[in-house]
mmCIF file of C-alpha atoms in Angstrom:
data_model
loop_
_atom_site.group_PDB
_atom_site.id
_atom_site.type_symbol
_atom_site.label_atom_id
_atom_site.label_comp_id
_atom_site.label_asym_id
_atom_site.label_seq_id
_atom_site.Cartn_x
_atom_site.Cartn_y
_atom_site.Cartn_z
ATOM 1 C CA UNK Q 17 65.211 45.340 133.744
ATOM 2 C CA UNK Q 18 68.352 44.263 135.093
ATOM 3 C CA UNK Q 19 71.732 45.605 135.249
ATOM 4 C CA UNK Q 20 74.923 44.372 137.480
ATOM 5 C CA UNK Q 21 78.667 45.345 137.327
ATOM 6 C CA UNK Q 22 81.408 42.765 138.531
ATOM 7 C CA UNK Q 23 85.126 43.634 139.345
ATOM 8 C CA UNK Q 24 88.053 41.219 139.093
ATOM 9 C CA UNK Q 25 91.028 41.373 140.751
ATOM 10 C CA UNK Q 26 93.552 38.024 139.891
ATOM 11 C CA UNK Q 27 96.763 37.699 140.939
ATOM 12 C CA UNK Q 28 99.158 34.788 139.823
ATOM 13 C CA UNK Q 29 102.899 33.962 140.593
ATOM 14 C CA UNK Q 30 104.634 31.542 138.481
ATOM 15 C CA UNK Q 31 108.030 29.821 139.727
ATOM 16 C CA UNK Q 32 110.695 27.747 138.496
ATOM 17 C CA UNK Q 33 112.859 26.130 140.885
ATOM 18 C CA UNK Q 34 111.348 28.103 143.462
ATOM 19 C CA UNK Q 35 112.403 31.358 141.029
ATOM 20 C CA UNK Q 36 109.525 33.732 140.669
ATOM 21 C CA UNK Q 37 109.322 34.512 136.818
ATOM 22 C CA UNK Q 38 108.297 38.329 136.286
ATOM 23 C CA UNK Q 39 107.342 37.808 132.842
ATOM 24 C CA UNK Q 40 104.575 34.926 133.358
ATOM 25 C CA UNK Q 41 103.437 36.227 136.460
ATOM 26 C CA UNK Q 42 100.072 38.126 136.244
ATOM 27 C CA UNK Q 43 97.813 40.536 137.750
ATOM 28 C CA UNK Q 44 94.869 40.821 135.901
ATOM 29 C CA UNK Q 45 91.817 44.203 137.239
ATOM 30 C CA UNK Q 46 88.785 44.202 134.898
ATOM 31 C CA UNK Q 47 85.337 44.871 134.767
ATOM 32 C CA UNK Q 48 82.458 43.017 133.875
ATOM 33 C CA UNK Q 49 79.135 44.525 133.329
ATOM 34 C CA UNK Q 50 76.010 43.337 132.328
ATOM 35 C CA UNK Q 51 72.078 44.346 131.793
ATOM 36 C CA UNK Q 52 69.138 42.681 130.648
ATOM 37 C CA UNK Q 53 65.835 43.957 129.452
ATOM 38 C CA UNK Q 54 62.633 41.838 128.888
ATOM 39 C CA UNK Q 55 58.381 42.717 128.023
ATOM 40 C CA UNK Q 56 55.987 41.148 126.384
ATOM 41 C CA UNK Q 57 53.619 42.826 123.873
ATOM 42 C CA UNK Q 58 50.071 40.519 123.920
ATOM 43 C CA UNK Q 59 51.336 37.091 123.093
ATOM 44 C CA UNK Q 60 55.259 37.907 122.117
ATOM 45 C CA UNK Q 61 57.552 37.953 124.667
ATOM 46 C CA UNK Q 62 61.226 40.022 124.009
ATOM 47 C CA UNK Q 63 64.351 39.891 125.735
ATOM 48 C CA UNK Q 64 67.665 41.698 125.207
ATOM 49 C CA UNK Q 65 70.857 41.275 126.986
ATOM 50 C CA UNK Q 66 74.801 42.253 127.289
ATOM 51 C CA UNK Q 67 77.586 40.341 129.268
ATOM 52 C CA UNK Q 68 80.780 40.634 129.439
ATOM 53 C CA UNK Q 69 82.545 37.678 130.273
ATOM 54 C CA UNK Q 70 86.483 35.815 130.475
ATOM 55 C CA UNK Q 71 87.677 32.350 130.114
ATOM 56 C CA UNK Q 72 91.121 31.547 131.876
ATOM 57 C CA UNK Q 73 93.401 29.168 128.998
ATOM 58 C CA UNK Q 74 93.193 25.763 130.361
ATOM 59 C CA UNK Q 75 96.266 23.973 132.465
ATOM 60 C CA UNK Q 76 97.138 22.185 129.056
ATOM 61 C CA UNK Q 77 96.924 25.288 126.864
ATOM 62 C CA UNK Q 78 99.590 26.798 129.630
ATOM 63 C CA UNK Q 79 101.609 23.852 129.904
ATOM 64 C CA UNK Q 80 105.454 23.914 128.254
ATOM 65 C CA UNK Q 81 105.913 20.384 127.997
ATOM 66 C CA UNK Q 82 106.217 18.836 124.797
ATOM 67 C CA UNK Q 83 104.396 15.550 122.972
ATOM 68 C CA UNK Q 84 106.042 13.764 120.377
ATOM 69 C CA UNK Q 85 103.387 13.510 117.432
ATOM 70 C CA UNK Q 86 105.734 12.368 114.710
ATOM 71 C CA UNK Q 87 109.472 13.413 113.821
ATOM 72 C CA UNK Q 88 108.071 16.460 111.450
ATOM 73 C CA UNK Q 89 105.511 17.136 114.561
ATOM 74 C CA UNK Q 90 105.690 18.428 118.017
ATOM 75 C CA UNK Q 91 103.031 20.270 120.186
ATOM 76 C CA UNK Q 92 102.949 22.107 123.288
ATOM 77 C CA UNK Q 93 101.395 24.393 125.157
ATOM 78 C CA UNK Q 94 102.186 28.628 125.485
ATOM 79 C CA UNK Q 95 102.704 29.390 129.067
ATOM 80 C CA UNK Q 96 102.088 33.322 127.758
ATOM 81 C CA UNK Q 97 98.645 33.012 126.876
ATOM 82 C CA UNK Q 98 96.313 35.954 128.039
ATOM 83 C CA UNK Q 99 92.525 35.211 129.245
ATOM 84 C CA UNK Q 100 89.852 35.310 126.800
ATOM 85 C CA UNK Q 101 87.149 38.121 126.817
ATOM 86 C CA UNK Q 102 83.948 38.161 125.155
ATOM 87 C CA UNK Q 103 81.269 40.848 124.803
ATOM 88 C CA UNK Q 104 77.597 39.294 123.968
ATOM 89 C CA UNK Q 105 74.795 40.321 122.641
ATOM 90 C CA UNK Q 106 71.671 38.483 122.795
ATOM 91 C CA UNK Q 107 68.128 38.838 121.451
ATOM 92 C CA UNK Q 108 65.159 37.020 121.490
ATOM 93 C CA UNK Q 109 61.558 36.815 120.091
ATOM 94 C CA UNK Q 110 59.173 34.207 121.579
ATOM 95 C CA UNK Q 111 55.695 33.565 120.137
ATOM 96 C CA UNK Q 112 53.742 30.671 121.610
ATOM 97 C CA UNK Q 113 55.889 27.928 120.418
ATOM 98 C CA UNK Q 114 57.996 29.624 118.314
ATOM 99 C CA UNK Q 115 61.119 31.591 119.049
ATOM 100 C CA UNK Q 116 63.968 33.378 117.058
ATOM 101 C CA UNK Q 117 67.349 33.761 118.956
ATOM 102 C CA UNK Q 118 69.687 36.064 117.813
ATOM 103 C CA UNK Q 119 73.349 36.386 119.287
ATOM 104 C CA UNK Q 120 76.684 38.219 118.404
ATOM 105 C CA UNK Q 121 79.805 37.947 120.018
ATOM 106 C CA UNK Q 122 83.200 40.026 119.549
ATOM 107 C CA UNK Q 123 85.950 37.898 121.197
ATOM 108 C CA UNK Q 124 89.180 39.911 122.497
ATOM 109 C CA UNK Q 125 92.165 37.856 122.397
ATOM 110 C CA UNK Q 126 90.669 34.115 121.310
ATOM 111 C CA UNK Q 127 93.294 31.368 121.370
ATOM 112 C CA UNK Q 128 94.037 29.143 118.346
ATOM 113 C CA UNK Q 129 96.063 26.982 116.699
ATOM 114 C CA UNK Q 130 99.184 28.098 115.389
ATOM 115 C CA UNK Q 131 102.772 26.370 113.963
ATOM 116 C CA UNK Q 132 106.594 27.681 114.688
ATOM 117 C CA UNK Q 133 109.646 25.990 113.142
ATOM 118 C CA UNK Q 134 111.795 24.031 115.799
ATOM 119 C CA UNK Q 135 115.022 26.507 116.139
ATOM 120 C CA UNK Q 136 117.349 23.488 116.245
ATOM 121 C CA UNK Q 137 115.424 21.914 112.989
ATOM 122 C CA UNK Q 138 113.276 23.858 110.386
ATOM 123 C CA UNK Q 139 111.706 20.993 108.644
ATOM 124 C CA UNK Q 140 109.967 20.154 112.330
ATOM 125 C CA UNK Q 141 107.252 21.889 113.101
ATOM 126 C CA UNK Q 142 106.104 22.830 116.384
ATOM 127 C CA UNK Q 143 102.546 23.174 117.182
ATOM 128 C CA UNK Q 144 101.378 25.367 119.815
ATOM 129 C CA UNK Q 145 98.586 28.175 121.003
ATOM 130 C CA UNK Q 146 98.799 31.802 120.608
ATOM 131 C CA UNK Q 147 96.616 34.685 121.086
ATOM 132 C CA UNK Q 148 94.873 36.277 117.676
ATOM 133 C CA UNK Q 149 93.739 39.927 117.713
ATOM 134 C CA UNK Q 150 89.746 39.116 117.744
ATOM 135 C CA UNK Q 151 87.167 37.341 116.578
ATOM 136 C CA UNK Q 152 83.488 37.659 115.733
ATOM 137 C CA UNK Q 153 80.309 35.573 115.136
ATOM 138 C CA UNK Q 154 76.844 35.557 114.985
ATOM 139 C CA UNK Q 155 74.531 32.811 115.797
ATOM 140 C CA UNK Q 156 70.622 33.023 114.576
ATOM 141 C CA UNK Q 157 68.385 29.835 116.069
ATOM 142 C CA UNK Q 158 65.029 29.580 114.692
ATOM 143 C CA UNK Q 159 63.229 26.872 117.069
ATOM 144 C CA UNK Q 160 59.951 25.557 118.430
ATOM 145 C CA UNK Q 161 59.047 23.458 121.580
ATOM 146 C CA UNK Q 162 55.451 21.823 121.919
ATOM 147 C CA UNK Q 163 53.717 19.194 123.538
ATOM 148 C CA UNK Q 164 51.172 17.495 121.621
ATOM 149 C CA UNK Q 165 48.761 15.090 122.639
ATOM 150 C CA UNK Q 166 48.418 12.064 120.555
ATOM 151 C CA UNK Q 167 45.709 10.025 122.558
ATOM 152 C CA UNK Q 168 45.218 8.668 126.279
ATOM 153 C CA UNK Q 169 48.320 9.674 128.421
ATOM 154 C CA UNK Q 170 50.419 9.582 125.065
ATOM 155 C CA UNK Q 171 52.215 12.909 124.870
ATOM 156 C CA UNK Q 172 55.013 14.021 122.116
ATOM 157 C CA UNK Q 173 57.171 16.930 122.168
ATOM 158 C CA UNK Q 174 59.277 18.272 119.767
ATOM 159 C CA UNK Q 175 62.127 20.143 119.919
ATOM 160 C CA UNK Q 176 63.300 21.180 116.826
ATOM 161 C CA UNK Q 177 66.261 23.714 115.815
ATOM 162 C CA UNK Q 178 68.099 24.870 112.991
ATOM 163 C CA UNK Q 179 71.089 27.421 113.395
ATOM 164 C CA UNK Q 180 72.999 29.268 110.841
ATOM 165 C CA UNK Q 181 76.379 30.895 112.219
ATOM 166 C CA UNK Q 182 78.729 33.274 110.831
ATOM 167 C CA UNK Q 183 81.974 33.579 112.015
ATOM 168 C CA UNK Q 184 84.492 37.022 110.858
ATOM 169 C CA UNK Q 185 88.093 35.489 111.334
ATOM 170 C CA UNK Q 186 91.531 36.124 109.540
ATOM 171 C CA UNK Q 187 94.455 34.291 110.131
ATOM 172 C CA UNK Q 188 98.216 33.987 108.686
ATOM 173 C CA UNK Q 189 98.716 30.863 106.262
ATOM 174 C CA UNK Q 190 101.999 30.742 104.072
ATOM 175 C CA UNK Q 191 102.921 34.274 105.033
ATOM 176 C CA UNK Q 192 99.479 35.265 103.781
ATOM 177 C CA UNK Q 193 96.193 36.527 105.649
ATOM 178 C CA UNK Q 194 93.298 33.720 104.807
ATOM 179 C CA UNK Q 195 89.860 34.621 105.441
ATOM 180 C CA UNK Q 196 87.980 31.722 107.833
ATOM 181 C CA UNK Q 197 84.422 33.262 107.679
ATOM 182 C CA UNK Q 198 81.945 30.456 105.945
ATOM 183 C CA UNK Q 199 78.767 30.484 107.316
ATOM 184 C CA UNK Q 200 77.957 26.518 109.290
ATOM 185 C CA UNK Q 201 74.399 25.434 109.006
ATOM 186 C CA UNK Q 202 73.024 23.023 111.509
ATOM 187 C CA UNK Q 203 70.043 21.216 112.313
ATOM 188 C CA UNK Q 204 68.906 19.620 116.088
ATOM 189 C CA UNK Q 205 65.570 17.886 115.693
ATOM 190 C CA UNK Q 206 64.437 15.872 119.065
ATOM 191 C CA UNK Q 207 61.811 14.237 119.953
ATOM 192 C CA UNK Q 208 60.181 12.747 122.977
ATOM 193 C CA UNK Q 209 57.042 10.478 122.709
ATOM 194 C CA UNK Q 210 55.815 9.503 126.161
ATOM 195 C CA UNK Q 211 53.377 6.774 127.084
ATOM 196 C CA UNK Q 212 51.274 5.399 129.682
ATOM 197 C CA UNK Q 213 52.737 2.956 132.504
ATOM 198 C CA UNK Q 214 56.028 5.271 132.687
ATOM 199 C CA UNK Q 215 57.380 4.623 129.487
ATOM 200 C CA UNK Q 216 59.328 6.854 127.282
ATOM 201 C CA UNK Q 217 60.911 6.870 124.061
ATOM 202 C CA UNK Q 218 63.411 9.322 122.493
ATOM 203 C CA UNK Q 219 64.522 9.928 118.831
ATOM 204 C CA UNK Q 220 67.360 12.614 118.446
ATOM 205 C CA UNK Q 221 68.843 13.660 115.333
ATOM 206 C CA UNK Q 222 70.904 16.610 114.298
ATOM 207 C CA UNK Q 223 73.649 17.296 112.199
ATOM 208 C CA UNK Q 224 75.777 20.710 110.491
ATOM 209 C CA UNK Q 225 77.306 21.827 106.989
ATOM 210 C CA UNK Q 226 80.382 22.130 105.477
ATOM 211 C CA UNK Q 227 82.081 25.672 106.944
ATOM 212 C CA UNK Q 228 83.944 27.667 109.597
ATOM 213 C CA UNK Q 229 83.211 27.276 113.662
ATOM 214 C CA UNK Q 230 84.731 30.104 114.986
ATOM 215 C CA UNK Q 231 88.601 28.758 114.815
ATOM 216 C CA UNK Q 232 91.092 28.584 111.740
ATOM 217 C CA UNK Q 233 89.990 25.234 110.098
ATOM 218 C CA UNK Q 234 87.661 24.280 107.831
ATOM 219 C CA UNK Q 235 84.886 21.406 108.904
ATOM 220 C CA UNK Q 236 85.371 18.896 105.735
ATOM 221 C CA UNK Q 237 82.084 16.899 107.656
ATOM 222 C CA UNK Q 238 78.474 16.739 108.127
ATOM 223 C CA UNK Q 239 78.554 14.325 111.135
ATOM 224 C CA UNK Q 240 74.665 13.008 110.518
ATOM 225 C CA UNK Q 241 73.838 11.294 113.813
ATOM 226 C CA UNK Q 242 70.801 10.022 114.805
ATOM 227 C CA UNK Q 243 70.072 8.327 118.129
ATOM 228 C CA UNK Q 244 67.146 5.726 119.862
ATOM 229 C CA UNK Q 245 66.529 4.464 123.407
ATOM 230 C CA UNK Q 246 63.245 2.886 125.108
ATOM 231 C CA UNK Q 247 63.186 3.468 128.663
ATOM 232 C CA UNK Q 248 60.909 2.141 131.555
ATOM 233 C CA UNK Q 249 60.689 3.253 135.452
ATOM 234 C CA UNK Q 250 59.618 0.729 137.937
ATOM 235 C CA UNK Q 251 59.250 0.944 142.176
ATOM 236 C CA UNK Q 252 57.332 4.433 142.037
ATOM 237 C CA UNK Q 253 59.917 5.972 139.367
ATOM 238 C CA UNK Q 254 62.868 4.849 141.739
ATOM 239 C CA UNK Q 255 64.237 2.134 139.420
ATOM 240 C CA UNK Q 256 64.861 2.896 135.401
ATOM 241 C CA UNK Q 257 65.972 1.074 132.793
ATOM 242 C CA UNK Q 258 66.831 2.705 129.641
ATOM 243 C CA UNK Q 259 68.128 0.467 125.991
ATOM 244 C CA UNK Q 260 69.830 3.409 124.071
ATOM 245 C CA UNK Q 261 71.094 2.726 120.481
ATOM 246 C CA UNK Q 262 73.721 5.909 120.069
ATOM 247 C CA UNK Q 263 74.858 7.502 116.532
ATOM 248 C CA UNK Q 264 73.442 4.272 114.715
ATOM 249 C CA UNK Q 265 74.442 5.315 110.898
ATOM 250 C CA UNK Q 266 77.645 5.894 112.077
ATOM 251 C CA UNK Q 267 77.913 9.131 111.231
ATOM 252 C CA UNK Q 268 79.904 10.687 114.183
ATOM 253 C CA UNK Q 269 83.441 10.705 111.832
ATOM 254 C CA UNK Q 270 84.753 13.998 111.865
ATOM 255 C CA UNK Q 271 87.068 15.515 109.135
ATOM 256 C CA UNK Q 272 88.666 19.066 109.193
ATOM 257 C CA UNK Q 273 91.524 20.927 107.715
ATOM 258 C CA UNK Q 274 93.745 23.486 109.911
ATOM 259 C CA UNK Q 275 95.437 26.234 108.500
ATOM 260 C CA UNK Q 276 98.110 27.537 110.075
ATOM 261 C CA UNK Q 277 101.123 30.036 109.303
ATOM 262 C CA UNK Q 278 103.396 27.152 108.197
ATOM 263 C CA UNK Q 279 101.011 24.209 107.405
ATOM 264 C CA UNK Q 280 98.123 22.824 106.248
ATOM 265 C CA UNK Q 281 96.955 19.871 108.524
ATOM 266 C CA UNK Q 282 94.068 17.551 107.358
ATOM 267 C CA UNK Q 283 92.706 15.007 110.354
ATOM 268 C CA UNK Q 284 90.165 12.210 110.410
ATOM 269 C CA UNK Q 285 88.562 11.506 113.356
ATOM 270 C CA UNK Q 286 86.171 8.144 114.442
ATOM 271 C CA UNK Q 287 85.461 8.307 118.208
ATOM 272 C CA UNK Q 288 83.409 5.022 117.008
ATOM 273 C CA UNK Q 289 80.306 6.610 119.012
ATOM 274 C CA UNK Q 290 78.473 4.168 117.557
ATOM 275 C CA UNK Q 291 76.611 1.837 120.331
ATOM 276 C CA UNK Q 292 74.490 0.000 121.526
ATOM 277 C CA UNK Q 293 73.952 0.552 126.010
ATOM 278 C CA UNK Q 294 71.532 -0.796 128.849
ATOM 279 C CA UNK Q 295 71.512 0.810 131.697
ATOM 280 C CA UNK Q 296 70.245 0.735 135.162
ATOM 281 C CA UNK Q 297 69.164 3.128 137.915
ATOM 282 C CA UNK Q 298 68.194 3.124 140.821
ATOM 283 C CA UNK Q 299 67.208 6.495 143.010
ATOM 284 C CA UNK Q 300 67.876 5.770 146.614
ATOM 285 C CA UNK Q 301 67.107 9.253 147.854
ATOM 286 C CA UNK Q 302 63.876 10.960 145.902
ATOM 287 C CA UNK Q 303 63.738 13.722 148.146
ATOM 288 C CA UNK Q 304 64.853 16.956 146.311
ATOM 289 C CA UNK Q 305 67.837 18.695 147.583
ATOM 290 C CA UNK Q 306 67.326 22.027 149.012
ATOM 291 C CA UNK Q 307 70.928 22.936 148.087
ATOM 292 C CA UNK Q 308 70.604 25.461 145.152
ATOM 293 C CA UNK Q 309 74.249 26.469 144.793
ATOM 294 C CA UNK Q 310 76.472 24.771 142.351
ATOM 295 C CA UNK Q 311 80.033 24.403 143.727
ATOM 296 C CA UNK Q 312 82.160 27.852 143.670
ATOM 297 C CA UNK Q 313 85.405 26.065 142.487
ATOM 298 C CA UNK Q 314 83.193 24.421 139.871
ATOM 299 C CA UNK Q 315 84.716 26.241 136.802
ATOM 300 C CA UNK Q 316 88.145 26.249 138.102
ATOM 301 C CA UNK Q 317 87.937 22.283 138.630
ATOM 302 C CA UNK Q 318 87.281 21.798 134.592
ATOM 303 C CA UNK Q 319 89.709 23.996 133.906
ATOM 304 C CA UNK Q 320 92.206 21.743 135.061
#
């Protein structure tokens, strides 16, 4: 058993032609606790856990400058967003190979997607961020993870998952509250074959239903993708070469439709993911690294 409590103390000035602005200026005290329990009962091992946690909106999210979409769209960021909290709960049940992974999460303050008439023009619409009251979801994982010998030095493991989550949201649409709370089915199903002479082969495929992820659109997609790459080492491991064939029935298109209190807004996406690579690497230093740390500024850095 494990238990830890965290306090926060954040201060933040904001200026404007070297005028400090009271009213986007924070100071932000909070606590953060957190325990974890875990036994095993003959061959099942259970865990439970609680953590309280915050994200900080990103630089963009906070920015007030404005991008020209279209004439009837503009979008910009909401300097008055508040941090993000988020109480979880997590569960699991592990049985050789087998494990069921249960987790809810009640989300204080989440940010989405929301649209404002232009004051100078009403037929424009102005896209932005704003804070919602909370939101809710829970995330069940049924998986397993085994290696399995298929002959001399030729080894596959599986790693199969498939996730059902249910989100609880309600946001404004046409002056109305709509209910964004479909359950999203997916499915992760890798596999890794490995074979004498250092080589390895890797088959990934995984894809999700039609539904809700936790925001205030609807996922109009399945995005099937499946994935393929051969790779060799050479020079004691220290040189690899790796032919990857990425999302190869081009099925990486998303599709969605956002609701928002003034608009509905239906967008296609094709990040043509679909590829063929060879790559090459070579390990100049194969000594581990005894640092164990992993940068302090770390989360800060991809914030911005």
């Amino acid at each position: 058993m494990a238990a830890g409590l965290r306090y926060e103390h954040v201060t933040s000035e904001y200026f404007v032609g070297g005028i400090r602005r009271d009213d986007q200026s924070r100071t932000y005290d909070d606590f953060f606790p957190s325990v974890s329990l875990s036994t095993s009962v003959k061959n099942v091992q259970l865990s439970f856990s609680y953590a309280k946690r915050t994200r900080r909106p990103s630089y963009w999210q906070l920015s007030s400058d404005v991008i020209y979409e279209n004439r009837l769209n503009l979008q910009t960021g909401n300097p008055y967003l508040k941090p993000v909290k988020y109480h979880n709960v997590n569960a699991m049940i592990r049985w050789m190979w087998i494990y069921l992974n249960t987790n809810f999460s009640h989300c204080v303050d989440p940010i989405l997607y929301t649209a404002e008439s232009l004051e100078s023009d009403s037929k424009v619409n102005l896209v932005t961020y704003k804070n919602y009251d909370h939101l809710d979801w829970l995330v069940i994982t049924l998986g397993a993870q085994k290696d399995i010998k298929l002959g001399h030095e030729v080894t596959w493991t599986p790693q199969y998952n498939i996730s059902l989550m249910k989100p609880w949201l309600k946001a404004e649409f046409l002056g109305e509250q709509k209910s964004f709370s479909q359950p999203m089915l997916s499915l992760q199903l890798g596999n890794i074959v490995t074979f004498p002479h250092d080589w390895l082969v890797q088959a990934d495929f995984n894809m999700h239903t039609h539904g809700n992820s936790g925001a205030n659109a609807n996922f109009d997609c399945t995005n099937p993708i499946f994935s393929l790459s051969v790779s060799k080492d050479f020079c004691k491991r220290r040189l690899n070469i790796k032919l990857s064939g990425n999302d190869l029935f081009n099925g990486g298109i998303n599709r969605f439709t956002l609701y928002s209190n003034r608009m509905m807004f239906r967008k296609m996406e094709d990040n043509d993911s679909r590829c063929v690579t060879l790559s090459l690497r070579y390990r100049f230093n194969v000594t581990p690294s005894k640092y164990k740390g992993t940068g302090a500024g770390n989360a800060e850095k991809n914030r911005l």
